[in-house]
PDB file of C-alpha atoms in Angstrom:
ATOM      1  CA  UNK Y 114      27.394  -0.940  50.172  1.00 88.00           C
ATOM      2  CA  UNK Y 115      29.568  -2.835  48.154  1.00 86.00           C
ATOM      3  CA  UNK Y 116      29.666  -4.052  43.977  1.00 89.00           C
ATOM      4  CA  UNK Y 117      30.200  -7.165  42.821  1.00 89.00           C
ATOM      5  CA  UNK Y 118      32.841  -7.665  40.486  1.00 88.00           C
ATOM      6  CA  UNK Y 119      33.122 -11.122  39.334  1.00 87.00           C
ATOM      7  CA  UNK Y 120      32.054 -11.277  36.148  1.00 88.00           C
ATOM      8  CA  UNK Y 121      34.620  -8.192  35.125  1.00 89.00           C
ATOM      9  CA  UNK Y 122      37.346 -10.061  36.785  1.00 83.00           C
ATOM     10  CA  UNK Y 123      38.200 -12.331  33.988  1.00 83.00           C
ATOM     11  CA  UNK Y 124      39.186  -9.876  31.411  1.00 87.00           C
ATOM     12  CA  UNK Y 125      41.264  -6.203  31.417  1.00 90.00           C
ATOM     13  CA  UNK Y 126      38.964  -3.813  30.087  1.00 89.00           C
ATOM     14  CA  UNK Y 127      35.791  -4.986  31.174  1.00 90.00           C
ATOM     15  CA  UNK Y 128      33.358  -2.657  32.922  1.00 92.00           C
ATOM     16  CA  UNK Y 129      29.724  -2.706  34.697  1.00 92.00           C
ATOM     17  CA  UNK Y 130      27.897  -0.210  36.310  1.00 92.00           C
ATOM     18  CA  UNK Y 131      26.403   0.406  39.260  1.00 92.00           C
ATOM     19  CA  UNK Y 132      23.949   2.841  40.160  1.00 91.00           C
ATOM     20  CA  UNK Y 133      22.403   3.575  43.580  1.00 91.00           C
ATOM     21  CA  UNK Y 134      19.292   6.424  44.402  1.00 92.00           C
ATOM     22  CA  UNK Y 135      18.129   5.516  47.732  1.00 90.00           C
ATOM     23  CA  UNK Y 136      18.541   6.363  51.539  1.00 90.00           C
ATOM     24  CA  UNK Y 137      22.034   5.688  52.945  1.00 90.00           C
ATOM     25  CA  UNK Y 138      23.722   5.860  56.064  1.00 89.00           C
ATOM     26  CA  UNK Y 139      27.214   6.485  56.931  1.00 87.00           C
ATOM     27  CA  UNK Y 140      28.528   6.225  59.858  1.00 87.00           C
ATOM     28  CA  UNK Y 141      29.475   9.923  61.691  1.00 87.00           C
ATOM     29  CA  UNK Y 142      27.473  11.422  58.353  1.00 91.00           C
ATOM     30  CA  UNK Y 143      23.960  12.766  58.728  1.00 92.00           C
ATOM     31  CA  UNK Y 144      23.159  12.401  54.562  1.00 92.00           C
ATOM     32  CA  UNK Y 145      19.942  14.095  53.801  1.00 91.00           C
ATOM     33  CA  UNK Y 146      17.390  12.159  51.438  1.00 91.00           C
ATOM     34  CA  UNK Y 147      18.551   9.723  48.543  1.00 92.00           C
ATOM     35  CA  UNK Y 148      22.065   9.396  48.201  1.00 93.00           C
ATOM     36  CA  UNK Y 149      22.661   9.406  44.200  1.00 95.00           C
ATOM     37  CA  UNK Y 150      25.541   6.923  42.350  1.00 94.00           C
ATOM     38  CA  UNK Y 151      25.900   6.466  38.982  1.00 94.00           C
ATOM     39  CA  UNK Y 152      29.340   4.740  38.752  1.00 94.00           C
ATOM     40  CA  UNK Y 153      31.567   3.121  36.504  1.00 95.00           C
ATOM     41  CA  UNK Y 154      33.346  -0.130  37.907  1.00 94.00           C
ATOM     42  CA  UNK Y 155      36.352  -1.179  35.248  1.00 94.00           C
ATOM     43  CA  UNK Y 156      38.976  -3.941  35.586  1.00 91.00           C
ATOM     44  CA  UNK Y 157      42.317  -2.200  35.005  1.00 89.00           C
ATOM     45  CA  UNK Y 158      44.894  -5.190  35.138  1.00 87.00           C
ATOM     46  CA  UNK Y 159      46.102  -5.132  39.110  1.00 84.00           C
ATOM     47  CA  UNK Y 160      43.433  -2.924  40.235  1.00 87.00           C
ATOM     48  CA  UNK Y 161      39.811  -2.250  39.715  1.00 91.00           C
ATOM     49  CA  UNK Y 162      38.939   1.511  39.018  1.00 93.00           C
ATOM     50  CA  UNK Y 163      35.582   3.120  40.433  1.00 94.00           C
ATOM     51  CA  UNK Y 164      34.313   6.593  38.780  1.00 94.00           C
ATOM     52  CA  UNK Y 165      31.091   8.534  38.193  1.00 96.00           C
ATOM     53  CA  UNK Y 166      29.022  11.455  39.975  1.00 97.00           C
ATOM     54  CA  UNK Y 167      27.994  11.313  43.410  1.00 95.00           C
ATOM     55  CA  UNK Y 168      25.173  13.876  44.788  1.00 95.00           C
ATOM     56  CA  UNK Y 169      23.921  13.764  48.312  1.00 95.00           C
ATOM     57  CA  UNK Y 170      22.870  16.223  50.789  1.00 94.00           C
ATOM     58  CA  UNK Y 171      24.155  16.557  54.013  1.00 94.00           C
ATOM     59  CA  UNK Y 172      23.223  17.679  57.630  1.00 94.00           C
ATOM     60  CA  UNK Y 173      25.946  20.058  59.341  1.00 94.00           C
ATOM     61  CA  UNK Y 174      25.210  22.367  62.568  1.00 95.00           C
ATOM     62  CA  UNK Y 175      26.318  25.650  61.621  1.00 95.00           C
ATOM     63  CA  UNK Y 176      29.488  26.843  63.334  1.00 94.00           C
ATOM     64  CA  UNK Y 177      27.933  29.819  64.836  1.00 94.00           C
ATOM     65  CA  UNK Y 178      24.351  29.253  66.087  1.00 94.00           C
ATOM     66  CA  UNK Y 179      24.900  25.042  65.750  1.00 93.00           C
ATOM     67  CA  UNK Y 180      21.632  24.909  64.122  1.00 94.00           C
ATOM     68  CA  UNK Y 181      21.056  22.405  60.854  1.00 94.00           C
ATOM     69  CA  UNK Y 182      22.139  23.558  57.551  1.00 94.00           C
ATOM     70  CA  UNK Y 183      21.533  20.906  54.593  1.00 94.00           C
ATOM     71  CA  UNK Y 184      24.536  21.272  52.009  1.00 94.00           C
ATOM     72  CA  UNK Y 185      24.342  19.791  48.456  1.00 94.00           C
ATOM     73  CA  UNK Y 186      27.297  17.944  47.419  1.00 94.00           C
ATOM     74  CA  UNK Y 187      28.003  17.356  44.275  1.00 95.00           C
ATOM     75  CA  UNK Y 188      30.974  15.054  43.621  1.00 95.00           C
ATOM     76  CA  UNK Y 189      33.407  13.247  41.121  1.00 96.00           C
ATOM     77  CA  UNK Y 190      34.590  10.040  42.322  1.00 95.00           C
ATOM     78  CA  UNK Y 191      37.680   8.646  40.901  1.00 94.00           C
ATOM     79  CA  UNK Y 192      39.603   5.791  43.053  1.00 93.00           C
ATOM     80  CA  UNK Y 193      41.259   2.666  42.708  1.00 90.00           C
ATOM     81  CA  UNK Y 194      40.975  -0.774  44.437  1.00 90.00           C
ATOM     82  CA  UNK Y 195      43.791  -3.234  44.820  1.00 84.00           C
ATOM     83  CA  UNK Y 196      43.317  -7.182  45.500  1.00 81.00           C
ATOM     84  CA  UNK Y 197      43.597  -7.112  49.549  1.00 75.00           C
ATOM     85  CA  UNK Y 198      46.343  -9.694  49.409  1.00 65.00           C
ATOM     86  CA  UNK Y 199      48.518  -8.095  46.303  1.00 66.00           C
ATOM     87  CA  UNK Y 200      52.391  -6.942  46.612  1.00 68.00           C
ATOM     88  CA  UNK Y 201      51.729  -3.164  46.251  1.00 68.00           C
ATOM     89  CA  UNK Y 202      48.728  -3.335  48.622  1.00 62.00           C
ATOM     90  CA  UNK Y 203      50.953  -5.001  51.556  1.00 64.00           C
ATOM     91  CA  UNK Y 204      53.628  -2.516  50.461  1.00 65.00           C
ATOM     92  CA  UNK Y 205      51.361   0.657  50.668  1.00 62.00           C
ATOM     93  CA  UNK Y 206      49.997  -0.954  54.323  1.00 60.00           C
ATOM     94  CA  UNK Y 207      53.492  -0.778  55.457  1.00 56.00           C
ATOM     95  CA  UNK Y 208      54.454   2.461  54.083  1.00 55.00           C
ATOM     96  CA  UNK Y 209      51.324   3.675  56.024  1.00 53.00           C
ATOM     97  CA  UNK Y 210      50.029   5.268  53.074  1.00 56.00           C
ATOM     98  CA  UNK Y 211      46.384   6.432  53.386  1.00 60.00           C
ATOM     99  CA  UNK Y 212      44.120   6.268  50.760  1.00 64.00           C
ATOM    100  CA  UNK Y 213      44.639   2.952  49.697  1.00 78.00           C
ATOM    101  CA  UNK Y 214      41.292   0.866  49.105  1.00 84.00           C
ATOM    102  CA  UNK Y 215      41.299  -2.581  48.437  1.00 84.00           C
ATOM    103  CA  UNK Y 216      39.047  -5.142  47.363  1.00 85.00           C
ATOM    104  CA  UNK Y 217      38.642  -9.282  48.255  1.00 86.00           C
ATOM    105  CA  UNK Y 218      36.399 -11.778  47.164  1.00 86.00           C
ATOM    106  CA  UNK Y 219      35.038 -10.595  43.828  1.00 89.00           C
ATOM    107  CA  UNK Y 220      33.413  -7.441  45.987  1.00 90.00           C
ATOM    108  CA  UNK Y 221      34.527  -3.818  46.129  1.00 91.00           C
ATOM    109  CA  UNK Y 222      33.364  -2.259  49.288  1.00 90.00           C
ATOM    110  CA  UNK Y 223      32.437   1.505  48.510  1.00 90.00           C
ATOM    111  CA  UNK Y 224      31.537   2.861  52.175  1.00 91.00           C
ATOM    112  CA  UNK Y 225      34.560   3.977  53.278  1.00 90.00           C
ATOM    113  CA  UNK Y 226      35.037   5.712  49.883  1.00 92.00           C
ATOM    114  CA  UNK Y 227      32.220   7.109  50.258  1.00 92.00           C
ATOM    115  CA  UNK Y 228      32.872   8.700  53.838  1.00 92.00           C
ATOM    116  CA  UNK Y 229      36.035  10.067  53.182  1.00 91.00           C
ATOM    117  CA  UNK Y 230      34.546  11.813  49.262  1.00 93.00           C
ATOM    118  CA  UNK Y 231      32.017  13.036  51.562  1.00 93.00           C
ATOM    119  CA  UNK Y 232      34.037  14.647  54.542  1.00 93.00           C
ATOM    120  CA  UNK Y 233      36.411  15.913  52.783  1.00 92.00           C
ATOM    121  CA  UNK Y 234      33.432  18.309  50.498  1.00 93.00           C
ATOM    122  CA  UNK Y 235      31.848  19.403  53.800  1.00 91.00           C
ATOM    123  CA  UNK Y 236      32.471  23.446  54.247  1.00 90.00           C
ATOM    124  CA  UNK Y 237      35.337  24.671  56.171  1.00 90.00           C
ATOM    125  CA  UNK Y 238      32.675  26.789  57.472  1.00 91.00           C
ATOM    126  CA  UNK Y 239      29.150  25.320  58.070  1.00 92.00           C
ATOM    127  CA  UNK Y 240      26.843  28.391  57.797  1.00 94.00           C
ATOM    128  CA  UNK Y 241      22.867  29.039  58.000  1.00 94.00           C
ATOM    129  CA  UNK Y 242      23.440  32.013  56.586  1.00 93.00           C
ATOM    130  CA  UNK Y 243      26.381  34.580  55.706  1.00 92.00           C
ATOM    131  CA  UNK Y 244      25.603  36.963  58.356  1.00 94.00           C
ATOM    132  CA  UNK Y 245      24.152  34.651  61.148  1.00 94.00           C
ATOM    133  CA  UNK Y 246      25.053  35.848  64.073  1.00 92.00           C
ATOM    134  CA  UNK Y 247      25.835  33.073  66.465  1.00 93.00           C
ATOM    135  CA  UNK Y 248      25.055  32.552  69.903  1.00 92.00           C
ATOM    136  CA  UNK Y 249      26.080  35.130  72.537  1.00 91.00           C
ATOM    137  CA  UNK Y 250      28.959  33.714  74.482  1.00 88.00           C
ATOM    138  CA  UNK Y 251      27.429  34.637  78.060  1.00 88.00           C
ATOM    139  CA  UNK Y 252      23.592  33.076  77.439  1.00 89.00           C
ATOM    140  CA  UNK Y 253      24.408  30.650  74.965  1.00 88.00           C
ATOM    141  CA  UNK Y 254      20.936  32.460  73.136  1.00 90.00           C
ATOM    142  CA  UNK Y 255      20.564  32.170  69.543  1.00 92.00           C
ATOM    143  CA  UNK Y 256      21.165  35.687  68.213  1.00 91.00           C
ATOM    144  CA  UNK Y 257      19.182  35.050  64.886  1.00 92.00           C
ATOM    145  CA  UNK Y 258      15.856  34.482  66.860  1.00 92.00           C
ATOM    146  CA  UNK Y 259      16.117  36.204  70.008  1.00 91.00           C
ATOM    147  CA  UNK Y 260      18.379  39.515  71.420  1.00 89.00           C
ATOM    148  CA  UNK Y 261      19.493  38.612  75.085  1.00 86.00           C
ATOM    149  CA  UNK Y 262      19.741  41.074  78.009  1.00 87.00           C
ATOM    150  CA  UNK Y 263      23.761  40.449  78.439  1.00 86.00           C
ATOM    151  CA  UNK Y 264      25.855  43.363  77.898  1.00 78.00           C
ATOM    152  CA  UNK Y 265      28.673  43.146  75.871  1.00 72.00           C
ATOM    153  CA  UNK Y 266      32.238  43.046  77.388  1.00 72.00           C
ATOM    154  CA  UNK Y 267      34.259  46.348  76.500  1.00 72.00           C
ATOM    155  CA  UNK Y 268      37.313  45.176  74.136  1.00 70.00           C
ATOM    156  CA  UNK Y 269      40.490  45.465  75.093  1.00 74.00           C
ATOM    157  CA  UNK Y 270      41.687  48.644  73.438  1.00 76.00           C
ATOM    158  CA  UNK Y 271      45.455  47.011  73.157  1.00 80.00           C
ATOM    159  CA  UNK Y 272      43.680  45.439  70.143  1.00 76.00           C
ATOM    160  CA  UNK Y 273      42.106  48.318  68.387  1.00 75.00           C
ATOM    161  CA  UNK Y 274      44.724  48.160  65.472  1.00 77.00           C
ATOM    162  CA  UNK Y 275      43.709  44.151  64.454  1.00 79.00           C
ATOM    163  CA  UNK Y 276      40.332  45.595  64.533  1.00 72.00           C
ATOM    164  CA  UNK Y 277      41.108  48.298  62.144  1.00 70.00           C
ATOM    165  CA  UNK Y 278      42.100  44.922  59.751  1.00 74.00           C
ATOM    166  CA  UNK Y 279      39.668  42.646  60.543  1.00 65.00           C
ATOM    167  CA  UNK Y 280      36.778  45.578  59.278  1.00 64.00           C
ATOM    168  CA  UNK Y 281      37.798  45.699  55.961  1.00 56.00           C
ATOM    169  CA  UNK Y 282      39.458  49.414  56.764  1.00 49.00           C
ATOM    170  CA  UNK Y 283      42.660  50.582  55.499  1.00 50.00           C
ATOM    171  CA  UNK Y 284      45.983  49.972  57.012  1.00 48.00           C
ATOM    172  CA  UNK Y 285      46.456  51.750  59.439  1.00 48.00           C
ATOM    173  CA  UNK Y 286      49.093  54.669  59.352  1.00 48.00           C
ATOM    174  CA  UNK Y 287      51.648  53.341  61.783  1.00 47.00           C
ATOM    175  CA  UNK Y 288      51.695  49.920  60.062  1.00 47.00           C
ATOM    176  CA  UNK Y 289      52.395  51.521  56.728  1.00 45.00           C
ATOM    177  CA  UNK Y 290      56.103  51.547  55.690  1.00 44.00           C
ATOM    178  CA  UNK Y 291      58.179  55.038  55.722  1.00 45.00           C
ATOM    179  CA  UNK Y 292      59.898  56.067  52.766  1.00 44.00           C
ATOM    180  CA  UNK Y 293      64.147  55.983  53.599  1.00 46.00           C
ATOM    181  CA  UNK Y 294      65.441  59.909  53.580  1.00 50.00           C
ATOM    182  CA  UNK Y 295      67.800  60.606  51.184  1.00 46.00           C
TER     183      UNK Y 295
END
């Protein structure tokens, strides 16, 4: 997907916009339905600046039972786009600096822009729901549908005090600090 930016070129200050509510692909990004852009494309001098909402909906396995979960996104896009061949974009190259977007030929390229918005709003934690319960690690069988016939290993009562934290319970008392005698 890219924006053609020509006819802002010749002046600082001039703007167009550019506005996108179709299907999409990404590559490595499973985006439900339309993908929705309504942004703002402004020559700033040096650089071009691209801003406006983005709103998609994307297709993550859940990190417990991997099955789909669709997540709304909702984002605010704000990035800048140097002329490929400009001082400060062969200096930021060098430096290795990520996050530096450039543009050549009177067209600004927006997929990569796009990706990274996009993967960096995913969940830390893809969930179906808050209290899905995975698959069992013996069967591999979805514990939200079905209840296997494995039997649960005993835990290793060496870690009985971490699970004493890990519920929510109070500390327990040998981890709580004594009072020095005076």
């Amino acid at each position: 997907m890219h924006v053609g930016i020509g006819d802002i070129r010749k002046s600082k200050g001039l703007a167009k916009s550019f506005d996108w509510n179709d299907p999409y692909k990404l590559e490595g990004i499973d985006i439900e339905g339309p993908l929705k852009l309504d942004l703002k494309v402004t020559n700033a001098g040096s650089r071009v600046m691209v801003t406006g909402p983005l709103k998609a909906a994307v297709r993550l396995p859940c990190t417990r039972c991997s099955e789909d979960v669709v997540f709304p996104l909702e984002l605010e896009l704000e990035e800048e786009y140097l002329p490929v061949h400009s001082e400060e974009a062969m200096t930021r190259a060098k430096d290795l600096l990520d996050g530096t977007f450039t543009f050549e030929n009177d067209k600004v390229v927006l997929d990569e822009l796009l990706r990274q918005e996009i993967e960096a709003a995913f969940p830390i934690q893809a969930l179906c729901t808050d209290d899905c319960r995975g698959l069992c690690e013996k069967c591999g069988a979805n514990l939200n549908r079905e209840t296997c016939q494995c039997i649960p290993e005993e835990s290793d009562s060496r870690w009985a005090a971490l699970k004493d934290l890990t519920a929510g319970t109070s500390v327990p008392k040998s981890a709580k600090t004594k009072k020095p005698k005076k």
